Amino acid sequence: MKDILFYRKSISPGTGLIFFFAGLLAGVLFVQTMDESGFAGIFSEYFLNQYALLHIDCRRLLRYVGSCRLGQYLFLTCAAALFAAPLTAGGILFFFGMTWGTLISVSTVRLGLKGVLICVAGVIPQIFFYLPAFGWVILWLFRRGTSRKRFFLLAVGGLFFLIFGIVTEVYLNPLILQQILRKM
């Protein structure tokens, strides 16, 4: 009995994909309802040209990205032990989809196909580490995981992937993105 977490019901992975794609659609619709002046910012030609030539302070970026990603991971792993964990996972997937939908829509409206390429380059290579880190915890929720010991091992394994993702996001991704921006 002590190995059981606090909930018994879950949602299927298909339902999780529905939450994600509903968020994606909500993000696209959100951008479509905004006026053109709301699109200024990181997808302006001026900002992208400045970023291509910018010297990045990796120590400060590491502190910032590390605190953001570790906070997100801690929130997800703590939410996994709640009674309403499946609903929380659905909300997280909806929010993640909405974020992606908004980002890709704004970049496409501002820059066209070049904007989509910049969005894809902005998540490579760290996405290959973040997907297992966050995905394992979310899949554990979907499969109605109940063992605290397994969840702890899964969360620690995900933490190692998360750390590798943070390191690649800070040290490797800016170099890749700057090279792509310089060639555009």
Short mmCIF file of C-alpha atoms in Angstrom, two decimals:
data_model
loop_
_atom_site.label_atom_id
_atom_site.label_comp_id
_atom_site.label_asym_id
_atom_site.label_seq_id
_atom_site.Cartn_x
_atom_site.Cartn_y
_atom_site.Cartn_z
CA MET A 1 0.00 0.00 0.00
CA LYS A 2 2.85 2.43 0.72
CA ASP A 3 4.15 2.05 -2.86
CA ILE A 4 0.95 3.50 -4.35
CA LEU A 5 0.79 7.15 -5.34
CA PHE A 6 -2.28 9.27 -4.70
CA TYR A 7 -4.37 8.69 -7.82
CA ARG A 8 -5.78 5.79 -9.77
CA LYS A 9 -7.26 7.24 -12.97
CA SER A 10 -5.42 8.51 -15.98
CA ILE A 11 -5.93 9.67 -19.55
CA SER A 12 -4.78 7.83 -22.63
CA PRO A 13 -1.86 9.01 -24.78
CA GLY A 14 -4.38 9.68 -27.57
CA THR A 15 -6.24 12.06 -25.28
CA GLY A 16 -2.92 13.71 -24.45
CA LEU A 17 -2.32 14.29 -28.17
CA ILE A 18 -5.80 15.80 -28.43
CA PHE A 19 -4.90 18.23 -25.61
CA PHE A 20 -1.65 19.12 -27.40
CA PHE A 21 -3.26 19.69 -30.81
CA ALA A 22 -6.13 21.63 -29.23
CA GLY A 23 -3.50 23.90 -27.67
CA LEU A 24 -1.72 24.17 -31.00
CA LEU A 25 -4.95 25.24 -32.66
CA ALA A 26 -5.67 27.69 -29.84
CA GLY A 27 -2.23 29.26 -30.34
CA VAL A 28 -2.80 29.63 -34.07
CA LEU A 29 -6.24 31.17 -33.49
CA PHE A 30 -4.79 33.52 -30.88
CA VAL A 31 -2.27 34.86 -33.40
CA GLN A 32 -4.95 35.21 -36.08
CA THR A 33 -7.03 37.44 -33.79
CA MET A 34 -4.13 39.79 -33.00
CA ASP A 35 -3.36 42.87 -35.04
CA GLU A 36 -0.10 43.19 -36.97
CA SER A 37 1.51 45.56 -34.44
CA GLY A 38 1.51 42.79 -31.82
CA PHE A 39 4.01 40.78 -33.86
CA ALA A 40 7.01 43.03 -33.30
CA GLY A 41 9.79 41.53 -31.24
CA ILE A 42 12.01 38.54 -31.68
CA PHE A 43 10.87 37.84 -35.23
CA SER A 44 11.75 41.26 -36.60
CA GLU A 45 14.57 41.45 -39.14
CA TYR A 46 16.42 43.94 -36.93
CA PHE A 47 16.40 41.62 -33.90
CA LEU A 48 17.46 38.59 -35.93
CA ASN A 49 20.37 40.51 -37.49
CA GLN A 50 21.47 41.69 -34.05
CA TYR A 51 21.22 38.15 -32.63
CA ALA A 52 23.37 36.77 -35.46
CA LEU A 53 26.23 39.07 -34.39
CA LEU A 54 25.68 38.96 -30.61
CA HIS A 55 28.26 37.63 -28.17
CA ILE A 56 26.38 35.41 -25.72
CA ASP A 57 27.35 35.25 -22.05
CA CYS A 58 26.97 31.51 -21.49
CA ARG A 59 27.22 31.70 -17.69
CA ARG A 60 24.25 34.03 -17.39
CA LEU A 61 22.33 32.08 -20.00
CA LEU A 62 23.06 28.84 -18.13
CA ARG A 63 21.65 30.29 -14.90
CA TYR A 64 18.56 31.57 -16.67
CA VAL A 65 17.81 28.48 -18.78
CA GLY A 66 18.72 26.14 -15.93
CA SER A 67 16.34 27.82 -13.49
CA CYS A 68 13.51 27.86 -16.06
CA ARG A 69 13.87 24.24 -17.17
CA LEU A 70 14.53 22.85 -13.70
CA GLY A 71 11.47 24.74 -12.42
CA GLN A 72 9.33 23.30 -15.22
CA TYR A 73 10.63 19.78 -14.54
CA LEU A 74 10.11 20.13 -10.81
CA PHE A 75 6.57 21.37 -11.40
CA LEU A 76 5.80 18.42 -13.68
CA THR A 77 7.27 15.80 -11.35
CA CYS A 78 5.47 17.27 -8.33
CA ALA A 79 2.23 17.50 -10.29
CA ALA A 80 2.61 13.81 -11.20
CA ALA A 81 2.06 12.84 -7.57
CA LEU A 82 -1.17 14.83 -7.20
CA PHE A 83 -4.65 13.40 -7.19
CA ALA A 84 -5.50 15.38 -10.33
CA ALA A 85 -2.27 14.41 -12.14
CA PRO A 86 -3.92 13.34 -15.43
CA LEU A 87 -5.80 16.61 -15.66
CA THR A 88 -2.62 18.51 -14.82
CA ALA A 89 -0.72 16.64 -17.54
CA GLY A 90 -3.50 17.48 -19.99
CA GLY A 91 -3.24 21.15 -19.03
CA ILE A 92 0.54 21.10 -19.45
CA LEU A 93 0.21 19.53 -22.89
CA PHE A 94 -2.44 22.10 -23.87
CA PHE A 95 -0.17 24.95 -22.73
CA PHE A 96 2.83 23.44 -24.56
CA GLY A 97 0.77 23.12 -27.74
CA MET A 98 -0.51 26.67 -27.40
CA THR A 99 3.02 27.97 -26.97
CA TRP A 100 4.20 26.15 -30.10
CA GLY A 101 1.16 27.21 -32.09
CA THR A 102 1.69 30.85 -31.18
CA LEU A 103 5.43 30.76 -31.85
CA ILE A 104 5.19 29.09 -35.24
CA SER A 105 2.24 31.25 -36.33
CA VAL A 106 3.96 34.52 -35.43
CA SER A 107 7.18 33.45 -37.12
CA THR A 108 5.29 32.41 -40.25
CA VAL A 109 3.29 35.63 -40.39
CA ARG A 110 6.42 37.76 -39.91
CA LEU A 111 9.02 35.83 -41.93
CA GLY A 112 7.26 33.15 -43.97
CA LEU A 113 9.09 29.87 -44.50
CA LYS A 114 12.27 31.41 -43.10
CA GLY A 115 10.45 31.84 -39.78
CA VAL A 116 9.54 28.17 -39.61
CA LEU A 117 13.18 27.26 -40.27
CA ILE A 118 14.28 29.58 -37.45
CA CYS A 119 11.76 27.96 -35.09
CA VAL A 120 13.02 24.48 -35.93
CA ALA A 121 16.65 25.58 -35.54
CA GLY A 122 15.74 27.15 -32.20
CA VAL A 123 14.90 23.79 -30.64
CA ILE A 124 17.63 21.62 -32.11
CA PRO A 125 19.55 19.76 -30.58
CA GLN A 126 18.12 20.21 -27.06
CA ILE A 127 14.72 18.81 -28.03
CA PHE A 128 16.32 15.37 -28.31
CA PHE A 129 17.11 15.54 -24.59
CA TYR A 130 14.00 17.38 -23.41
CA LEU A 131 11.57 14.95 -25.06
CA PRO A 132 12.75 11.95 -23.02
CA ALA A 133 13.09 14.00 -19.83
CA PHE A 134 9.57 15.41 -19.90
CA GLY A 135 8.04 12.64 -22.02
CA TRP A 136 8.87 9.85 -19.58
CA VAL A 137 7.08 11.60 -16.75
CA ILE A 138 4.05 12.37 -18.92
CA LEU A 139 3.93 8.80 -20.27
CA TRP A 140 4.19 7.49 -16.73
CA LEU A 141 1.09 9.50 -15.95
CA PHE A 142 -0.73 8.16 -19.00
CA ARG A 143 0.09 4.56 -18.17
CA ARG A 144 -1.23 4.89 -14.61
CA GLY A 145 2.09 4.42 -12.92
CA THR A 146 1.72 3.61 -9.25
CA SER A 147 5.14 2.61 -7.92
CA ARG A 148 6.97 5.37 -6.05
CA LYS A 149 10.29 3.60 -6.55
CA ARG A 150 9.85 3.42 -10.33
CA PHE A 151 8.69 7.01 -10.47
CA PHE A 152 11.74 8.16 -8.51
CA LEU A 153 14.09 6.26 -10.86
CA LEU A 154 12.25 7.67 -13.87
CA ALA A 155 12.44 11.22 -12.51
CA VAL A 156 16.18 10.90 -11.77
CA GLY A 157 16.84 9.44 -15.24
CA GLY A 158 14.83 12.28 -16.75
CA LEU A 159 16.84 14.76 -14.70
CA PHE A 160 20.05 13.59 -16.39
CA PHE A 161 18.48 14.07 -19.81
CA LEU A 162 17.25 17.48 -18.68
CA ILE A 163 20.76 18.53 -17.66
CA PHE A 164 22.17 17.45 -21.04
CA GLY A 165 19.34 19.38 -22.71
CA ILE A 166 20.15 22.51 -20.73
CA VAL A 167 23.83 22.25 -21.63
CA THR A 168 23.09 21.85 -25.34
CA GLU A 169 20.54 24.67 -25.24
CA VAL A 170 23.06 27.03 -23.69
CA TYR A 171 26.31 26.11 -25.41
CA LEU A 172 25.40 24.50 -28.75
CA ASN A 173 22.05 25.93 -29.86
CA PRO A 174 23.10 29.61 -29.97
CA LEU A 175 26.02 28.69 -32.24
CA ILE A 176 23.76 26.75 -34.60
CA LEU A 177 21.12 29.49 -34.63
CA GLN A 178 23.69 32.24 -35.23
CA GLN A 179 25.19 30.32 -38.16
CA ILE A 180 21.77 29.88 -39.73
CA LEU A 181 20.87 33.54 -39.22
CA ARG A 182 24.16 34.69 -40.75
CA LYS A 183 23.47 32.69 -43.89
CA MET A 184 19.91 33.96 -44.35
#
